Short mmCIF file of C-alpha atoms in Angstrom, two decimals:
data_model
loop_
_atom_site.label_atom_id
_atom_site.label_comp_id
_atom_site.label_asym_id
_atom_site.label_seq_id
_atom_site.Cartn_x
_atom_site.Cartn_y
_atom_site.Cartn_z
CA MET A 19 -22.78 17.11 5.11
CA SER A 20 -21.63 20.70 4.57
CA ASP A 21 -20.26 20.84 8.11
CA VAL A 22 -17.73 18.07 7.46
CA THR A 23 -14.34 19.63 8.17
CA ARG A 24 -11.15 19.06 6.22
CA ARG A 25 -9.92 16.91 9.08
CA THR A 26 -13.02 14.75 8.86
CA MET A 27 -12.62 14.67 5.08
CA PHE A 28 -9.18 13.17 5.47
CA GLN A 29 -10.75 10.19 7.18
CA LEU A 30 -12.84 9.52 4.13
CA THR A 31 -9.65 9.50 2.95
CA ALA A 32 0.12 -5.75 7.20
CA GLY A 33 12.90 -31.19 2.98
CA ALA A 34 14.90 -33.68 3.01
CA GLY A 35 18.60 -34.42 3.06
CA ALA A 36 20.90 -31.91 4.76
CA ALA A 37 18.09 -29.42 5.25
CA ALA A 38 16.14 -31.93 7.32
CA ALA A 39 18.89 -31.95 9.95
CA VAL A 40 18.46 -28.20 10.62
CA PRO A 41 15.68 -27.26 13.10
CA ALA A 42 12.83 -25.38 11.40
CA VAL A 43 13.21 -22.25 13.55
CA ALA A 44 16.96 -22.09 12.90
CA ARG A 45 16.40 -22.29 9.15
CA ARG A 46 14.13 -19.24 9.37
CA LYS A 47 16.42 -17.06 11.48
CA ASP A 48 17.78 -15.20 8.47
CA VAL A 49 14.43 -14.80 6.73
CA THR A 50 13.09 -11.25 6.75
CA THR A 51 9.46 -10.70 7.70
CA TYR A 52 7.65 -7.76 6.15
CA VAL A 53 4.80 -6.52 8.34
CA PHE A 54 2.27 -4.43 6.41
CA VAL A 55 0.02 -1.79 8.00
CA THR A 56 -2.78 -0.60 5.76
CA GLY A 57 -4.01 2.92 5.32
CA SER A 58 -7.60 4.14 5.60
CA ASN A 59 -10.34 1.65 4.76
CA GLY A 60 -7.85 -1.11 3.99
CA VAL A 61 -7.76 -4.78 4.96
CA ALA A 62 -4.85 -6.87 6.22
CA THR A 63 -2.72 -8.11 3.34
CA GLY A 64 0.83 -9.24 2.67
CA ASP A 65 2.73 -9.43 -0.61
CA ASN A 66 2.63 -12.74 -2.49
CA GLU A 67 5.55 -11.82 -4.74
CA LEU A 68 7.81 -11.12 -1.76
CA THR A 69 6.84 -14.52 -0.36
CA LEU A 70 7.71 -16.16 -3.67
CA ARG A 71 11.13 -14.48 -3.43
CA GLY A 72 11.79 -16.20 -0.11
CA HIS A 73 10.61 -13.67 2.45
CA ARG A 74 7.78 -13.84 4.98
CA THR A 75 4.95 -11.31 4.79
CA VAL A 76 2.00 -10.60 7.05
CA GLY A 77 -0.69 -7.94 7.18
CA VAL A 78 -1.82 -6.55 10.51
CA ASN A 79 -5.48 -7.05 11.39
CA LEU A 80 -6.27 -3.57 12.64
CA PRO A 81 -9.15 -3.21 15.12
CA GLY A 82 -12.49 -2.82 13.35
CA HIS A 83 -10.98 -3.55 9.94
CA GLY A 84 -12.37 -7.06 9.51
CA PRO A 85 -14.60 -7.34 6.42
CA GLU A 86 -16.91 -9.58 8.46
CA GLU A 87 -17.35 -6.67 10.88
CA GLN A 88 -18.11 -4.04 8.26
CA PHE A 89 -20.05 -5.72 5.47
CA HIS A 90 -23.85 -5.87 5.73
CA HIS A 91 -26.76 -6.79 3.47
CA ALA A 92 -27.60 -3.08 3.30
CA TYR A 93 -24.23 -2.54 1.58
CA GLN A 94 -25.02 -5.11 -1.12
CA ALA A 95 -27.00 -4.47 -4.30
CA PRO A 96 -29.69 -3.34 -4.30
CA GLN A 97 -28.47 -1.13 -1.50
CA ASP A 98 -30.52 0.06 1.44
CA LEU A 99 -28.81 3.40 2.01
CA GLU A 100 -31.27 4.49 4.68
CA LYS A 101 -30.43 1.43 6.78
CA LEU A 102 -26.73 1.63 5.92
CA ALA A 103 -26.64 5.15 7.33
CA THR A 104 -27.66 3.95 10.79
CA ILE A 105 -25.85 0.61 11.30
CA PRO A 106 -23.41 0.94 14.24
CA SER A 107 -19.78 1.07 13.17
CA PRO A 108 -17.05 -1.26 14.49
CA MET A 109 -14.71 1.70 14.06
CA ALA A 110 -16.52 3.87 16.61
CA GLY A 111 -14.04 4.88 19.28
CA VAL A 112 -11.07 3.13 17.65
CA THR A 113 -7.87 5.11 18.21
CA LEU A 114 -4.31 5.26 16.92
CA ASP A 115 -3.24 3.59 20.17
CA ASP A 116 -5.44 0.63 19.25
CA TYR A 117 -3.74 0.35 15.85
CA VAL A 118 -0.33 0.55 17.52
CA GLU A 119 -1.16 -2.14 20.08
CA ALA A 120 -2.30 -4.56 17.36
CA THR A 121 0.82 -3.92 15.29
CA VAL A 122 3.23 -4.21 18.21
CA ASP A 123 1.72 -7.62 19.00
CA VAL A 124 2.47 -8.82 15.45
CA VAL A 125 5.99 -7.37 15.50
CA ARG A 126 6.79 -9.08 18.82
CA ARG A 127 5.61 -12.43 17.47
CA VAL A 128 7.43 -12.35 14.13
CA SER A 129 10.67 -10.84 15.49
CA ARG A 130 11.54 -14.26 16.99
CA TYR A 131 12.14 -15.58 13.48
CA GLY A 132 14.47 -12.96 12.02
CA PRO A 133 14.68 -9.35 10.84
CA VAL A 134 11.49 -7.27 10.69
CA ILE A 135 10.71 -4.59 8.13
CA LEU A 136 7.60 -2.61 9.05
CA VAL A 137 5.75 -1.13 6.08
CA GLY A 138 3.02 1.51 6.30
CA GLY A 139 1.01 3.00 3.48
CA SER A 140 -0.82 6.33 3.62
CA LEU A 141 -2.42 6.69 7.07
CA GLY A 142 -0.49 3.56 8.09
CA GLY A 143 2.54 5.82 8.42
CA SER A 144 1.16 7.15 11.69
CA THR A 145 0.95 3.63 13.09
CA ILE A 146 4.46 2.53 12.13
CA THR A 147 5.98 5.68 13.62
CA LYS A 148 4.34 5.05 16.98
CA VAL A 149 5.20 1.33 16.84
CA ALA A 150 8.84 2.35 16.43
CA ASP A 151 8.47 4.42 19.59
CA GLU A 152 7.28 1.30 21.44
CA VAL A 153 9.65 -1.40 20.13
CA PRO A 154 12.54 0.24 18.24
CA ASP A 155 14.91 -2.65 18.99
CA LEU A 156 12.62 -5.16 17.27
CA LEU A 157 12.59 -3.27 13.96
CA ASP A 158 15.29 -3.44 11.33
CA ARG A 159 13.69 -0.85 9.09
CA LEU A 160 10.64 1.35 8.66
CA VAL A 161 9.17 1.85 5.19
CA TYR A 162 6.74 4.66 4.44
CA VAL A 163 4.93 4.08 1.15
CA SER A 164 3.53 7.50 0.23
CA ALA A 165 2.59 7.65 3.90
CA TYR A 166 2.29 10.20 6.66
CA CYS A 167 5.42 10.77 8.73
CA CYS A 168 4.67 13.44 11.32
CA THR A 169 7.57 15.41 12.77
CA ASN A 170 7.03 19.18 13.08
CA LEU A 171 3.24 18.91 13.05
CA ARG A 172 1.39 16.50 15.30
CA SER A 173 -1.02 14.73 12.92
CA PRO A 174 -1.87 13.91 9.30
CA ALA A 175 -4.87 16.21 9.57
CA GLU A 176 -2.58 19.12 10.39
CA TYR A 177 -0.31 18.31 7.46
CA LEU A 178 -3.31 18.51 5.13
CA GLU A 179 -3.78 22.11 6.26
CA THR A 180 -0.33 23.12 4.99
CA PRO A 181 0.19 24.76 1.60
CA GLU A 182 1.63 21.46 0.35
CA GLY A 183 -1.37 19.53 1.63
CA ARG A 184 -4.18 21.78 0.51
CA THR A 185 -3.86 20.64 -3.10
CA THR A 186 -5.09 17.17 -2.13
CA LEU A 187 -7.97 15.70 -4.11
CA GLY A 188 -8.96 13.52 -1.16
CA GLY A 189 -12.18 15.50 -0.85
CA ALA A 190 -13.41 13.78 -4.01
CA ILE A 191 -14.94 11.08 -1.83
CA LEU A 192 -17.09 13.46 0.23
CA PRO A 193 -20.16 12.80 -1.95
CA GLY A 194 -19.84 9.12 -1.04
CA VAL A 195 -20.38 9.71 2.68
CA VAL A 196 -23.28 7.72 4.12
CA GLY A 197 -24.75 8.69 7.49
CA ASP A 198 -23.55 11.33 9.92
CA PRO A 199 -19.97 10.79 11.11
CA ARG A 200 -20.82 12.53 14.38
CA VAL A 201 -23.51 9.94 15.08
CA LEU A 202 -21.66 6.89 13.74
CA LYS A 203 -18.42 8.08 15.35
CA ALA A 204 -16.78 6.91 12.15
CA VAL A 205 -16.70 7.89 8.49
CA ARG A 206 -18.67 5.58 6.20
CA ILE A 207 -18.12 5.68 2.43
CA ASN A 208 -20.33 3.93 -0.10
CA TRP A 209 -17.61 2.58 -2.38
CA ARG A 210 -20.20 0.46 -4.20
CA THR A 211 -22.16 3.38 -5.59
CA ASN A 212 -22.65 3.57 -9.35
CA ASP A 213 -22.69 7.38 -9.36
CA ARG A 214 -20.40 8.20 -12.26
CA ASN A 215 -19.56 11.68 -10.99
CA PHE A 216 -18.31 10.18 -7.72
CA LEU A 217 -16.46 7.35 -9.46
CA ASP A 218 -14.77 9.65 -11.96
CA ALA A 219 -13.64 12.07 -9.25
CA ALA A 220 -12.41 9.25 -6.98
CA LYS A 221 -10.47 7.66 -9.86
CA ALA A 222 -8.81 10.96 -10.69
CA ALA A 223 -7.79 11.32 -7.06
CA PHE A 224 -6.67 7.79 -6.23
CA MET A 225 -5.70 5.91 -9.41
CA ALA A 226 -5.80 8.23 -12.38
CA GLU A 227 -3.56 6.10 -14.61
CA GLY A 228 -5.36 2.83 -13.85
CA THR A 229 -7.90 1.07 -16.02
CA ASP A 230 -11.52 1.14 -14.93
CA GLY A 231 -11.18 -2.51 -13.92
CA GLU A 232 -8.11 -1.84 -11.77
CA PHE A 233 -9.80 1.10 -10.11
CA LEU A 234 -13.04 -0.74 -9.39
CA ALA A 235 -11.09 -3.72 -8.04
CA MET A 236 -9.39 -1.35 -5.61
CA LEU A 237 -12.72 0.11 -4.53
CA ASN A 238 -14.23 -3.34 -4.01
CA SER A 239 -11.35 -4.26 -1.70
CA SER A 240 -11.92 -1.15 0.41
CA LEU A 241 -13.90 -1.19 3.66
CA PRO A 242 -16.67 1.40 4.05
CA ASP A 243 -15.81 2.56 7.60
CA GLU A 244 -12.76 4.31 9.04
CA SER A 245 -12.04 5.83 12.43
CA LEU A 246 -12.77 9.48 13.09
CA GLN A 247 -9.89 9.77 15.53
CA VAL A 248 -6.77 8.33 13.93
CA SER A 249 -5.91 11.11 11.49
CA SER A 250 -6.05 13.80 14.18
CA ALA A 251 -4.06 11.82 16.79
CA ASP A 252 -0.53 12.83 17.75
CA ALA A 253 1.63 10.68 15.48
CA ARG A 254 5.04 12.23 16.13
CA GLY A 255 7.90 9.90 16.93
CA ARG A 256 10.54 10.35 19.62
CA LYS A 257 14.08 10.95 18.44
CA SER A 258 15.35 8.48 21.06
CA ALA A 259 13.19 5.65 19.71
CA TRP A 260 11.61 6.12 16.26
CA GLY A 261 14.47 8.43 15.39
CA ARG A 262 17.09 5.68 15.53
CA VAL A 263 15.33 3.06 13.39
CA PRO A 264 16.64 3.06 9.78
CA ARG A 265 13.90 4.29 7.48
CA VAL A 266 12.90 4.36 3.83
CA TYR A 267 10.41 6.56 2.00
CA ILE A 268 8.87 5.41 -1.28
CA ARG A 269 7.51 8.51 -3.00
CA HIS A 270 4.55 8.28 -5.35
CA SER A 271 5.24 10.96 -7.95
CA LYS A 272 1.65 11.09 -9.25
CA ASP A 273 -0.07 11.04 -5.86
CA ARG A 274 -2.97 13.52 -5.72
CA VAL A 275 -4.16 12.52 -2.24
CA ILE A 276 -0.84 12.99 -0.44
CA PRO A 277 0.75 15.34 -2.99
CA ILE A 278 4.42 14.87 -3.81
CA ALA A 279 5.22 18.28 -2.31
CA LEU A 280 3.75 17.13 1.00
CA GLN A 281 5.67 13.86 0.85
CA ASP A 282 8.87 15.86 0.33
CA ARG A 283 8.06 18.20 3.21
CA MET A 284 7.62 15.28 5.61
CA ILE A 285 10.87 13.67 4.42
CA LYS A 286 12.74 16.96 4.89
CA GLU A 287 11.36 17.56 8.39
CA ALA A 288 12.16 14.03 9.56
CA ASP A 289 15.71 14.25 8.20
CA ALA A 290 16.25 17.58 9.93
CA ALA A 291 15.07 16.09 13.23
CA THR A 292 17.45 13.11 13.00
CA PRO A 293 20.32 14.17 10.73
CA GLY A 294 22.28 11.05 11.67
CA ASN A 295 19.47 8.82 10.44
CA ARG A 296 18.05 10.21 7.23
CA PHE A 297 15.49 8.64 4.93
CA LYS A 298 16.67 6.47 2.06
CA VAL A 299 14.35 7.72 -0.68
CA PHE A 300 12.95 5.93 -3.73
CA THR A 301 10.42 7.19 -6.27
CA VAL A 302 7.85 5.33 -8.34
CA ASP A 303 5.51 6.78 -10.95
CA ALA A 304 2.28 5.96 -9.16
CA SER A 305 -0.92 7.50 -7.91
CA HIS A 306 -1.92 7.17 -4.28
CA ALA A 307 -3.31 3.70 -5.00
CA PRO A 308 -0.72 2.13 -7.32
CA THR A 309 -1.77 -0.04 -10.23
CA PRO A 310 -0.50 -3.65 -10.21
CA LYS A 311 2.24 -2.60 -12.66
CA ALA A 312 3.39 0.24 -10.41
CA TYR A 313 3.20 -1.95 -7.32
CA ARG A 314 5.62 -4.44 -8.89
CA LYS A 315 8.23 -1.67 -8.73
CA ILE A 316 7.45 -1.16 -5.05
CA THR A 317 7.88 -4.90 -4.47
CA ASP A 318 11.29 -4.72 -6.17
CA ILE A 319 12.32 -1.93 -3.80
CA LEU A 320 11.09 -3.80 -0.74
CA ASP A 321 12.85 -6.98 -1.87
CA GLY A 322 16.14 -5.09 -2.17
CA LEU A 323 15.91 -3.84 1.42
CA ALA A 324 16.39 -7.37 2.75
CA GLN A 325 19.58 -8.00 0.78
#
């Protein structure tokens, strides 16, 4: 797999009493809905703690990202890596436009019930930017959680070629590639390997401060396949649409996949493009994949945005 480019590498890389007299829809009009868009290899998920605090949360089912679409007997133990390398991928041909279409559909549906805060992590930043281009008036806020926000450069892949991006440790997962991405038209990672060199390198890159259990739990929730096309797609937003939606950036200070210097560069470029609508910036001490303890701080930040 020596011919895998850095751009391909990135791929490796949502009662009773008085209350009874109020119609159900009316009671929910002031309830904020958080719509979550996952990054690479992620599954649709909300935030239970935000729900317990009185909000609504929903994860977007991105095309090809269903576990039932990606998991096979060959991926189980004992693994059949030869077969796994040839199984057709549900991510073949999936584009950023497909992610945007799926997310816009969710935003349109939930916007009938109150304010919408659209949250994107990592590669999910590309999706939420382009969703804001499509339906800016349905969004109350965009939240980038250590995510790509493309402004001067067209794609996440291009940002990884910058001096700030070249320090990424995302390439640590290259040894986990199964099959030929050019044939599968997707990148397939064997997250269930027991190769300690791979696991140690991936932990250092994605969740260095986590326990082994926390790290392995994260890996076991990751899907093997991701699109080849999304990270190189044009993910720049229009000033007239994306540029007028209030936005937040939650920096991960210990991120070694999207380094903090690259996060800061993207924040600076976006603010320069829309000086009248600058990022509201928060920082958490977290790696690219936050531990449960670090994520509780992110939940606190998100909760405060609805107040």
